[in-house]
Amino acid sequence: MLKVRLIPCLDVKDGRVVKGVQFVDLVDAGDPVEAAKAYDAAGADELCFLDITASHEARGILLDVVQRTAEACFMPLTVGGGVRTVEDIRRLLLAGADKVSINTAAVKNPDFVREASEKFGNQCIVVAIDAKKVSATSEEPRWEIFTHGGRNATGLDAIAFARQVAERGAGELLVTSMDRDGTKGGYDLALVRAIADAVSVPVIASGGVGNLDHLVDGVEKGHASAVLAASIFHFGTHTIGEAKGYMADKGLKMRLDEPAQNASARATGMTLS
Amino acid sequence: MSVVIIDYGSGNLHSAAKAFERAAREAELDLAISVSSDPTLVATADRIVLPGVGAFADCRRGLDSVHGMVEVLQRRVHEDKRPFFGICVGMQLMATRGLEHTTSYGLDWIHGDVKPIQPSDPHLKIPHMGWNTLTQVKPHPLLDGIPTGPDGLHAYFVHSYALSPTDPANVVATADYGGPVTAIVGRDNLVGTQFHPEKSQALGLKLIANFLRWRP
């Protein structure tokens, strides 16, 4: 049976993890490759890098980070942030990313999704949908697509956009509520569910996780195939193992294999908080 | 002993090569592992790995564009009986035909077509993406020491099409996704996995080590 995926996400800027990852004994908490290895050893189901590097010149650094991660971690890696062209996607895939997430470029031109998926296969094209609720409390809920970290409104309806990019070949949708992101108040479950029920491709819930029940809700109430979180793992509030164990206790089908790298992690003295 | 991972422009092969290197190291096998598009290397390698991501027709075109590669593959696999391992679309290429977007022809080593996955439950998402357990259909050295079944280890899948072998005897393992989906095929000196062993952590490394030790 297919399992629910738990995906830690790392924000990377100029080749460094933005907020640092607070694992015990991590040699360099700011090194995304070190953090990736720790998540791999802890049994994360996939890993996501979001590149928030501002300057185009510094983007080569990310390719090096992706390459070193892919060589050290035998788990799927999604990389997003600033992906504008087919050439950007090609470079990331060649560096070792398994999937590439597209955001603004898909909003500006949904046909870019078709171009990318025809070239590389829909299995590696993720469209990141950043949405905010724009309806009043009394109205039927409605969400709009925003870009640039939630600053720029586009006027596009989130559900219609999700359908559109799924039809054009997105293999997966990463749905982030810009209202909830960073609040620790839980996913916008109505948004996630509305999109998950509208498309035939898997949906990853993102934005707002503050506790383990939020992860469970993302699947049970949001109908997501995978759940993404950042800070609850980076700051050591919960380990990947605790989260997966908790989700399994709540009745979700989780992968609880002994991770491959435990033995080598123990050998090098690396432990996880 | 040498292992060649065939590079025909289908995606990144660093992680596959690293996974093979690590599996060999952990199994204490002394192997030279290379990633190459050179048919002369395939002609001398003891074991051959054909990876593949993307669409069937694109991968077939990519393989054909390497001059002499298909001929060398046919010879090494059929006449010299070298152990062969196809991964994901590399496994699909072992089939007779691929029906993704257009009809194109595979290597026809495992008779059958590569067709869209059609789960009995319409709510199941396509692609079949993520970690699934395996149901072993027949014994095979590739699965030695690997726990299968509902409580077994997991393999990482990402695909919308699957191989349906004409002869069920060529199916080694399936995954359950609204019905059985072919996960491992095998016949004589040929094996192939729909999932990605190089992304499948414990199960993947063990399975690769089994392939490296396999004497069909």
mmCIF file with all atom_site columns, C-alpha atoms in Angstrom, chain A residues 32 129 188 190 195 260:
data_model
loop_
_atom_site.group_PDB
_atom_site.id
_atom_site.type_symbol
_atom_site.label_atom_id
_atom_site.label_alt_id
_atom_site.label_comp_id
_atom_site.label_asym_id
_atom_site.label_entity_id
_atom_site.label_seq_id
_atom_site.pdbx_PDB_ins_code
_atom_site.Cartn_x
_atom_site.Cartn_y
_atom_site.Cartn_z
_atom_site.occupancy
_atom_site.B_iso_or_equiv
_atom_site.pdbx_formal_charge
_atom_site.auth_seq_id
_atom_site.auth_comp_id
_atom_site.auth_asym_id
_atom_site.auth_atom_id
_atom_site.pdbx_PDB_model_num
ATOM 1 C CA . PRO A 1 32  ? 22.149  22.066 3.638  1.00 0.00 ? 32  PRO A CA 1
ATOM 2 C CA . ILE A 1 129 ? 0.808   27.094 -5.638 1.00 0.00 ? 129 ILE A CA 1
ATOM 3 C CA . ASP A 1 188 ? -5.482  25.934 5.495  1.00 0.00 ? 188 ASP A CA 1
ATOM 4 C CA . ALA A 1 190 ? -10.225 23.961 3.206  1.00 0.00 ? 190 ALA A CA 1
ATOM 5 C CA . ILE A 1 195 ? -7.416  21.557 -4.609 1.00 0.00 ? 195 ILE A CA 1
ATOM 6 C CA . ALA A 1 260 ? 19.465  2.948  5.673  1.00 0.00 ? 260 ALA A CA 1
#
